[in-house]
mmCIF file with all atom_site columns, C-alpha atoms in Angstrom:
data_model
loop_
_atom_site.group_PDB
_atom_site.id
_atom_site.type_symbol
_atom_site.label_atom_id
_atom_site.label_alt_id
_atom_site.label_comp_id
_atom_site.label_asym_id
_atom_site.label_entity_id
_atom_site.label_seq_id
_atom_site.pdbx_PDB_ins_code
_atom_site.Cartn_x
_atom_site.Cartn_y
_atom_site.Cartn_z
_atom_site.occupancy
_atom_site.B_iso_or_equiv
_atom_site.pdbx_formal_charge
_atom_site.auth_seq_id
_atom_site.auth_comp_id
_atom_site.auth_asym_id
_atom_site.auth_atom_id
_atom_site.pdbx_PDB_model_num
ATOM 1   C CA . MET A 1 1   ? -4.002  -87.160  69.653 1.00 0.00 ? 1   MET A CA 1
ATOM 2   C CA . SER A 1 2   ? -2.252  -84.677  71.788 1.00 0.00 ? 2   SER A CA 1
ATOM 3   C CA . GLN A 1 3   ? 0.034   -83.814  68.843 1.00 0.00 ? 3   GLN A CA 1
ATOM 4   C CA . VAL A 1 4   ? -2.865  -83.526  66.354 1.00 0.00 ? 4   VAL A CA 1
ATOM 5   C CA . LYS A 1 5   ? -2.301  -81.054  63.541 1.00 0.00 ? 5   LYS A CA 1
ATOM 6   C CA . GLY A 1 6   ? -4.820  -79.672  61.126 1.00 0.00 ? 6   GLY A CA 1
ATOM 7   C CA . ARG A 1 7   ? -5.362  -76.983  58.610 1.00 0.00 ? 7   ARG A CA 1
ATOM 8   C CA . GLN A 1 8   ? -8.047  -75.314  56.382 1.00 0.00 ? 8   GLN A CA 1
ATOM 9   C CA . THR A 1 9   ? -7.442  -76.250  52.749 1.00 0.00 ? 9   THR A CA 1
ATOM 10  C CA . ALA A 1 10  ? -8.056  -74.186  49.582 1.00 0.00 ? 10  ALA A CA 1
ATOM 11  C CA . ILE A 1 11  ? -11.743 -74.906  49.705 1.00 0.00 ? 11  ILE A CA 1
ATOM 12  C CA . ALA A 1 12  ? -13.427 -73.132  52.600 1.00 0.00 ? 12  ALA A CA 1
ATOM 13  C CA . GLY A 1 13  ? -15.095 -75.610  54.944 1.00 0.00 ? 13  GLY A CA 1
ATOM 14  C CA . ARG A 1 14  ? -12.695 -78.473  54.167 1.00 0.00 ? 14  ARG A CA 1
ATOM 15  C CA . TYR A 1 15  ? -10.065 -79.239  56.787 1.00 0.00 ? 15  TYR A CA 1
ATOM 16  C CA . ARG A 1 16  ? -7.313  -81.839  56.863 1.00 0.00 ? 16  ARG A CA 1
ATOM 17  C CA . VAL A 1 17  ? -6.432  -83.358  60.220 1.00 0.00 ? 17  VAL A CA 1
ATOM 18  C CA . ASP A 1 18  ? -3.303  -85.388  60.723 1.00 0.00 ? 18  ASP A CA 1
ATOM 19  C CA . LEU A 1 19  ? -3.648  -88.023  63.526 1.00 0.00 ? 19  LEU A CA 1
ATOM 20  C CA . VAL A 1 20  ? -1.175  -89.691  65.723 1.00 0.00 ? 20  VAL A CA 1
ATOM 21  C CA . VAL A 1 21  ? -1.153  -93.567  65.558 1.00 0.00 ? 21  VAL A CA 1
ATOM 22  C CA . ASN A 1 22  ? 0.548   -95.215  68.417 1.00 0.00 ? 22  ASN A CA 1
ATOM 23  C CA . ARG A 1 23  ? 1.758   -98.728  67.676 1.00 0.00 ? 23  ARG A CA 1
ATOM 24  C CA . ASP A 1 24  ? 3.312   -101.553 69.779 1.00 0.00 ? 24  ASP A CA 1
ATOM 25  C CA . ASP A 1 25  ? 3.413   -105.316 69.749 1.00 0.00 ? 25  ASP A CA 1
ATOM 26  C CA . ARG A 1 26  ? -0.301  -105.510 70.456 1.00 0.00 ? 26  ARG A CA 1
ATOM 27  C CA . GLY A 1 27  ? -1.433  -103.368 67.488 1.00 0.00 ? 27  GLY A CA 1
ATOM 28  C CA . SER A 1 28  ? -2.322  -99.694  67.417 1.00 0.00 ? 28  SER A CA 1
ATOM 29  C CA . PHE A 1 29  ? -4.382  -96.991  69.034 1.00 0.00 ? 29  PHE A CA 1
ATOM 30  C CA . ARG A 1 30  ? -5.545  -93.703  67.633 1.00 0.00 ? 30  ARG A CA 1
ATOM 31  C CA . GLU A 1 31  ? -7.786  -90.927  68.940 1.00 0.00 ? 31  GLU A CA 1
ATOM 32  C CA . VAL A 1 32  ? -9.734  -89.906  65.846 1.00 0.00 ? 32  VAL A CA 1
ATOM 33  C CA . PHE A 1 33  ? -12.225 -87.372  67.293 1.00 0.00 ? 33  PHE A CA 1
ATOM 34  C CA . GLN A 1 34  ? -11.881 -85.202  70.369 1.00 0.00 ? 34  GLN A CA 1
ATOM 35  C CA . ALA A 1 35  ? -14.040 -82.056  70.026 1.00 0.00 ? 35  ALA A CA 1
ATOM 36  C CA . GLU A 1 36  ? -11.964 -79.750  72.212 1.00 0.00 ? 36  GLU A CA 1
ATOM 37  C CA . LYS A 1 37  ? -8.711  -80.519  70.408 1.00 0.00 ? 37  LYS A CA 1
ATOM 38  C CA . LEU A 1 38  ? -10.356 -80.070  67.002 1.00 0.00 ? 38  LEU A CA 1
ATOM 39  C CA . ARG A 1 39  ? -11.904 -76.694  68.112 1.00 0.00 ? 39  ARG A CA 1
ATOM 40  C CA . THR A 1 40  ? -8.343  -75.439  69.086 1.00 0.00 ? 40  THR A CA 1
ATOM 41  C CA . LEU A 1 41  ? -7.345  -76.199  65.429 1.00 0.00 ? 41  LEU A CA 1
ATOM 42  C CA . GLY A 1 42  ? -10.100 -73.896  64.205 1.00 0.00 ? 42  GLY A CA 1
ATOM 43  C CA . LEU A 1 43  ? -12.575 -76.550  63.119 1.00 0.00 ? 43  LEU A CA 1
ATOM 44  C CA . PRO A 1 44  ? -16.287 -75.645  63.742 1.00 0.00 ? 44  PRO A CA 1
ATOM 45  C CA . ASP A 1 45  ? -18.083 -77.594  66.431 1.00 0.00 ? 45  ASP A CA 1
ATOM 46  C CA . LEU A 1 46  ? -19.524 -80.683  64.667 1.00 0.00 ? 46  LEU A CA 1
ATOM 47  C CA . GLY A 1 47  ? -21.877 -81.768  67.515 1.00 0.00 ? 47  GLY A CA 1
ATOM 48  C CA . PRO A 1 48  ? -22.271 -85.267  66.065 1.00 0.00 ? 48  PRO A CA 1
ATOM 49  C CA . VAL A 1 49  ? -25.667 -86.945  66.187 1.00 0.00 ? 49  VAL A CA 1
ATOM 50  C CA . GLN A 1 50  ? -25.018 -89.991  63.972 1.00 0.00 ? 50  GLN A CA 1
ATOM 51  C CA . TRP A 1 51  ? -22.018 -92.306  63.185 1.00 0.00 ? 51  TRP A CA 1
ATOM 52  C CA . ASN A 1 52  ? -21.945 -94.221  59.827 1.00 0.00 ? 52  ASN A CA 1
ATOM 53  C CA . ILE A 1 53  ? -19.626 -96.881  58.668 1.00 0.00 ? 53  ILE A CA 1
ATOM 54  C CA . SER A 1 54  ? -19.254 -97.955  54.966 1.00 0.00 ? 54  SER A CA 1
ATOM 55  C CA . GLU A 1 55  ? -17.523 -101.251 54.387 1.00 0.00 ? 55  GLU A CA 1
ATOM 56  C CA . ASN A 1 56  ? -16.011 -101.714 50.946 1.00 0.00 ? 56  ASN A CA 1
ATOM 57  C CA . ASN A 1 57  ? -14.964 -105.247 50.044 1.00 0.00 ? 57  ASN A CA 1
ATOM 58  C CA . ARG A 1 58  ? -13.287 -104.620 46.740 1.00 0.00 ? 58  ARG A CA 1
ATOM 59  C CA . ARG A 1 59  ? -10.384 -102.416 45.731 1.00 0.00 ? 59  ARG A CA 1
ATOM 60  C CA . GLY A 1 60  ? -11.682 -99.888  43.341 1.00 0.00 ? 60  GLY A CA 1
ATOM 61  C CA . THR A 1 61  ? -15.099 -99.456  44.859 1.00 0.00 ? 61  THR A CA 1
ATOM 62  C CA . LEU A 1 62  ? -16.168 -95.862  44.087 1.00 0.00 ? 62  LEU A CA 1
ATOM 63  C CA . ARG A 1 63  ? -18.792 -93.870  46.119 1.00 0.00 ? 63  ARG A CA 1
ATOM 64  C CA . GLY A 1 64  ? -19.966 -90.999  43.904 1.00 0.00 ? 64  GLY A CA 1
ATOM 65  C CA . ILE A 1 65  ? -19.908 -87.303  44.408 1.00 0.00 ? 65  ILE A CA 1
ATOM 66  C CA . HIS A 1 66  ? -22.755 -86.222  46.768 1.00 0.00 ? 66  HIS A CA 1
ATOM 67  C CA . ALA A 1 67  ? -23.289 -83.275  49.074 1.00 0.00 ? 67  ALA A CA 1
ATOM 68  C CA . GLU A 1 68  ? -25.712 -83.442  51.975 1.00 0.00 ? 68  GLU A CA 1
ATOM 69  C CA . PRO A 1 69  ? -27.245 -80.766  54.170 1.00 0.00 ? 69  PRO A CA 1
ATOM 70  C CA . TRP A 1 70  ? -24.910 -81.586  57.147 1.00 0.00 ? 70  TRP A CA 1
ATOM 71  C CA . ASP A 1 71  ? -21.231 -81.475  58.005 1.00 0.00 ? 71  ASP A CA 1
ATOM 72  C CA . LYS A 1 72  ? -19.128 -84.617  58.075 1.00 0.00 ? 72  LYS A CA 1
ATOM 73  C CA . TYR A 1 73  ? -15.934 -85.696  59.877 1.00 0.00 ? 73  TYR A CA 1
ATOM 74  C CA . ILE A 1 74  ? -14.434 -88.609  57.940 1.00 0.00 ? 74  ILE A CA 1
ATOM 75  C CA . HIS A 1 75  ? -11.799 -91.174  58.763 1.00 0.00 ? 75  HIS A CA 1
ATOM 76  C CA . MET A 1 76  ? -10.607 -94.470  57.253 1.00 0.00 ? 76  MET A CA 1
ATOM 77  C CA . ILE A 1 77  ? -11.017 -97.094  60.004 1.00 0.00 ? 77  ILE A CA 1
ATOM 78  C CA . ALA A 1 78  ? -9.176  -99.605  57.860 1.00 0.00 ? 78  ALA A CA 1
ATOM 79  C CA . GLY A 1 79  ? -7.472  -99.539  54.401 1.00 0.00 ? 79  GLY A CA 1
ATOM 80  C CA . GLU A 1 80  ? -6.990  -96.471  52.158 1.00 0.00 ? 80  GLU A CA 1
ATOM 81  C CA . ALA A 1 81  ? -8.978  -94.447  49.808 1.00 0.00 ? 81  ALA A CA 1
ATOM 82  C CA . PHE A 1 82  ? -8.438  -91.766  47.202 1.00 0.00 ? 82  PHE A CA 1
ATOM 83  C CA . ALA A 1 83  ? -10.882 -89.013  48.106 1.00 0.00 ? 83  ALA A CA 1
ATOM 84  C CA . ALA A 1 84  ? -12.221 -86.058  46.095 1.00 0.00 ? 84  ALA A CA 1
ATOM 85  C CA . VAL A 1 85  ? -14.155 -83.104  47.610 1.00 0.00 ? 85  VAL A CA 1
ATOM 86  C CA . VAL A 1 86  ? -15.990 -80.883  45.137 1.00 0.00 ? 86  VAL A CA 1
ATOM 87  C CA . ASP A 1 87  ? -17.369 -77.469  46.008 1.00 0.00 ? 87  ASP A CA 1
ATOM 88  C CA . LEU A 1 88  ? -21.050 -77.701  44.956 1.00 0.00 ? 88  LEU A CA 1
ATOM 89  C CA . ARG A 1 89  ? -22.144 -74.456  46.566 1.00 0.00 ? 89  ARG A CA 1
ATOM 90  C CA . PRO A 1 90  ? -23.134 -72.096  43.716 1.00 0.00 ? 90  PRO A CA 1
ATOM 91  C CA . ASP A 1 91  ? -22.407 -69.004  45.850 1.00 0.00 ? 91  ASP A CA 1
ATOM 92  C CA . SER A 1 92  ? -18.942 -70.038  46.791 1.00 0.00 ? 92  SER A CA 1
ATOM 93  C CA . LEU A 1 93  ? -15.702 -68.422  45.350 1.00 0.00 ? 93  LEU A CA 1
ATOM 94  C CA . THR A 1 94  ? -14.512 -72.003  44.771 1.00 0.00 ? 94  THR A CA 1
ATOM 95  C CA . PHE A 1 95  ? -17.624 -73.362  43.136 1.00 0.00 ? 95  PHE A CA 1
ATOM 96  C CA . LYS A 1 96  ? -16.843 -76.398  40.945 1.00 0.00 ? 96  LYS A CA 1
ATOM 97  C CA . SER A 1 97  ? -13.306 -76.648  42.146 1.00 0.00 ? 97  SER A CA 1
ATOM 98  C CA . TYR A 1 98  ? -12.130 -79.853  43.808 1.00 0.00 ? 98  TYR A CA 1
ATOM 99  C CA . GLU A 1 99  ? -9.300  -81.228  45.937 1.00 0.00 ? 99  GLU A CA 1
ATOM 100 C CA . THR A 1 100 ? -8.003  -84.762  45.990 1.00 0.00 ? 100 THR A CA 1
ATOM 101 C CA . PHE A 1 101 ? -6.087  -86.571  48.673 1.00 0.00 ? 101 PHE A CA 1
ATOM 102 C CA . THR A 1 102 ? -5.374  -89.958  50.218 1.00 0.00 ? 102 THR A CA 1
ATOM 103 C CA . LEU A 1 103 ? -7.445  -91.041  53.254 1.00 0.00 ? 103 LEU A CA 1
ATOM 104 C CA . THR A 1 104 ? -5.694  -93.399  55.675 1.00 0.00 ? 104 THR A CA 1
ATOM 105 C CA . GLN A 1 105 ? -5.736  -94.269  59.332 1.00 0.00 ? 105 GLN A CA 1
ATOM 106 C CA . HIS A 1 106 ? -3.288  -91.371  59.925 1.00 0.00 ? 106 HIS A CA 1
ATOM 107 C CA . ASN A 1 107 ? -5.602  -88.596  58.919 1.00 0.00 ? 107 ASN A CA 1
ATOM 108 C CA . ALA A 1 108 ? -9.220  -87.369  58.902 1.00 0.00 ? 108 ALA A CA 1
ATOM 109 C CA . ILE A 1 109 ? -11.060 -84.668  57.080 1.00 0.00 ? 109 ILE A CA 1
ATOM 110 C CA . PHE A 1 110 ? -13.889 -82.264  57.960 1.00 0.00 ? 110 PHE A CA 1
ATOM 111 C CA . VAL A 1 111 ? -16.251 -81.589  55.070 1.00 0.00 ? 111 VAL A CA 1
ATOM 112 C CA . SER A 1 112 ? -18.808 -78.774  55.412 1.00 0.00 ? 112 SER A CA 1
ATOM 113 C CA . ARG A 1 113 ? -22.424 -79.116  54.181 1.00 0.00 ? 113 ARG A CA 1
ATOM 114 C CA . GLY A 1 114 ? -22.691 -78.334  50.453 1.00 0.00 ? 114 GLY A CA 1
ATOM 115 C CA . LEU A 1 115 ? -19.295 -79.812  49.559 1.00 0.00 ? 115 LEU A CA 1
ATOM 116 C CA . GLY A 1 116 ? -19.562 -82.922  47.434 1.00 0.00 ? 116 GLY A CA 1
ATOM 117 C CA . ASN A 1 117 ? -17.822 -85.903  48.961 1.00 0.00 ? 117 ASN A CA 1
ATOM 118 C CA . SER A 1 118 ? -16.561 -88.950  47.081 1.00 0.00 ? 118 SER A CA 1
ATOM 119 C CA . TYR A 1 119 ? -13.936 -91.694  47.388 1.00 0.00 ? 119 TYR A CA 1
ATOM 120 C CA . GLN A 1 120 ? -12.489 -94.696  45.639 1.00 0.00 ? 120 GLN A CA 1
ATOM 121 C CA . VAL A 1 121 ? -11.109 -97.488  47.824 1.00 0.00 ? 121 VAL A CA 1
ATOM 122 C CA . THR A 1 122 ? -7.441  -98.215  46.847 1.00 0.00 ? 122 THR A CA 1
ATOM 123 C CA . SER A 1 123 ? -7.043  -101.194 49.051 1.00 0.00 ? 123 SER A CA 1
ATOM 124 C CA . ASP A 1 124 ? -8.955  -104.370 49.706 1.00 0.00 ? 124 ASP A CA 1
ATOM 125 C CA . GLY A 1 125 ? -11.286 -104.148 52.662 1.00 0.00 ? 125 GLY A CA 1
ATOM 126 C CA . GLY A 1 126 ? -11.578 -100.368 52.990 1.00 0.00 ? 126 GLY A CA 1
ATOM 127 C CA . VAL A 1 127 ? -13.695 -99.255  56.016 1.00 0.00 ? 127 VAL A CA 1
ATOM 128 C CA . TYR A 1 128 ? -14.837 -95.646  55.803 1.00 0.00 ? 128 TYR A CA 1
ATOM 129 C CA . GLY A 1 129 ? -16.385 -94.086  58.946 1.00 0.00 ? 129 GLY A CA 1
ATOM 130 C CA . TYR A 1 130 ? -17.943 -90.653  59.433 1.00 0.00 ? 130 TYR A CA 1
ATOM 131 C CA . LEU A 1 131 ? -19.778 -88.544  62.050 1.00 0.00 ? 131 LEU A CA 1
ATOM 132 C CA . VAL A 1 132 ? -22.491 -86.145  60.982 1.00 0.00 ? 132 VAL A CA 1
ATOM 133 C CA . ASN A 1 133 ? -24.288 -83.356  62.786 1.00 0.00 ? 133 ASN A CA 1
ATOM 134 C CA . ARG A 1 134 ? -27.849 -83.982  61.454 1.00 0.00 ? 134 ARG A CA 1
ATOM 135 C CA . HIS A 1 135 ? -29.789 -87.200  61.116 1.00 0.00 ? 135 HIS A CA 1
ATOM 136 C CA . TRP A 1 136 ? -30.212 -88.769  57.776 1.00 0.00 ? 136 TRP A CA 1
ATOM 137 C CA . SER A 1 137 ? -33.547 -88.168  56.054 1.00 0.00 ? 137 SER A CA 1
ATOM 138 C CA . PRO A 1 138 ? -34.946 -89.363  52.771 1.00 0.00 ? 138 PRO A CA 1
ATOM 139 C CA . ASP A 1 139 ? -36.599 -85.899  52.423 1.00 0.00 ? 139 ASP A CA 1
ATOM 140 C CA . ALA A 1 140 ? -33.293 -83.953  52.587 1.00 0.00 ? 140 ALA A CA 1
ATOM 141 C CA . ASN A 1 141 ? -31.927 -82.092  49.612 1.00 0.00 ? 141 ASN A CA 1
ATOM 142 C CA . TYR A 1 142 ? -28.971 -84.045  48.195 1.00 0.00 ? 142 TYR A CA 1
ATOM 143 C CA . THR A 1 143 ? -26.860 -82.517  45.452 1.00 0.00 ? 143 THR A CA 1
ATOM 144 C CA . LEU A 1 144 ? -25.215 -85.067  43.153 1.00 0.00 ? 144 LEU A CA 1
ATOM 145 C CA . VAL A 1 145 ? -22.707 -84.887  40.283 1.00 0.00 ? 145 VAL A CA 1
ATOM 146 C CA . SER A 1 146 ? -21.325 -87.762  38.234 1.00 0.00 ? 146 SER A CA 1
ATOM 147 C CA . TYR A 1 147 ? -17.934 -89.157  39.253 1.00 0.00 ? 147 TYR A CA 1
ATOM 148 C CA . ALA A 1 148 ? -17.189 -88.924  35.534 1.00 0.00 ? 148 ALA A CA 1
ATOM 149 C CA . ASP A 1 149 ? -18.254 -85.367  35.024 1.00 0.00 ? 149 ASP A CA 1
ATOM 150 C CA . PRO A 1 150 ? -16.051 -84.100  32.120 1.00 0.00 ? 150 PRO A CA 1
ATOM 151 C CA . ASP A 1 151 ? -15.939 -80.527  33.429 1.00 0.00 ? 151 ASP A CA 1
ATOM 152 C CA . LEU A 1 152 ? -14.368 -81.837  36.691 1.00 0.00 ? 152 LEU A CA 1
ATOM 153 C CA . ALA A 1 153 ? -12.167 -84.526  35.132 1.00 0.00 ? 153 ALA A CA 1
ATOM 154 C CA . ILE A 1 154 ? -11.279 -86.062  38.489 1.00 0.00 ? 154 ILE A CA 1
ATOM 155 C CA . PRO A 1 155 ? -8.154  -88.244  38.027 1.00 0.00 ? 155 PRO A CA 1
ATOM 156 C CA . TRP A 1 156 ? -9.440  -91.428  39.727 1.00 0.00 ? 156 TRP A CA 1
ATOM 157 C CA . PRO A 1 157 ? -6.400  -93.664  40.434 1.00 0.00 ? 157 PRO A CA 1
ATOM 158 C CA . LEU A 1 158 ? -8.147  -96.929  39.341 1.00 0.00 ? 158 LEU A CA 1
ATOM 159 C CA . THR A 1 159 ? -10.404 -97.246  36.264 1.00 0.00 ? 159 THR A CA 1
ATOM 160 C CA . PRO A 1 160 ? -13.855 -97.216  37.605 1.00 0.00 ? 160 PRO A CA 1
ATOM 161 C CA . ASP A 1 161 ? -15.590 -100.618 37.292 1.00 0.00 ? 161 ASP A CA 1
ATOM 162 C CA . PRO A 1 162 ? -19.363 -100.221 36.813 1.00 0.00 ? 162 PRO A CA 1
ATOM 163 C CA . ALA A 1 163 ? -19.855 -103.253 39.150 1.00 0.00 ? 163 ALA A CA 1
ATOM 164 C CA . VAL A 1 164 ? -18.460 -101.331 42.173 1.00 0.00 ? 164 VAL A CA 1
ATOM 165 C CA . ILE A 1 165 ? -19.676 -97.804  41.662 1.00 0.00 ? 165 ILE A CA 1
#
């Protein structure tokens, strides 16, 4: 990851990080998270306390738009996904705007608290992993919006199947 590149996107608090994947006859190796290198790119200190992994068996699986009261650092461990990040912070200049992009093993994203995060797996066997800087709590305030919200009109690449939403 010595050649890691990253940038702030149009939505404040959302960063894209391009990773280096080294391959040889054995397979591959990638350094996904290294706090010091990410700080030099301008990302805030995440200070992770929890690591979560979501395995998605079927292509087309859609995890809806939700914002939590913590920051996330997200990376596809396997497979690919179409991701949409929506600004759900009412006091933000980019409130209700969104960005879409492809998540792979070659990139990662940082999503600040208050930004709605969602994804649709575009390959079979997508494994989505993320670090967070606060522990999950059922009492936390979660902001949700429908993946099919007509005001957002997110262009999901695959027709959402109710069985895998």
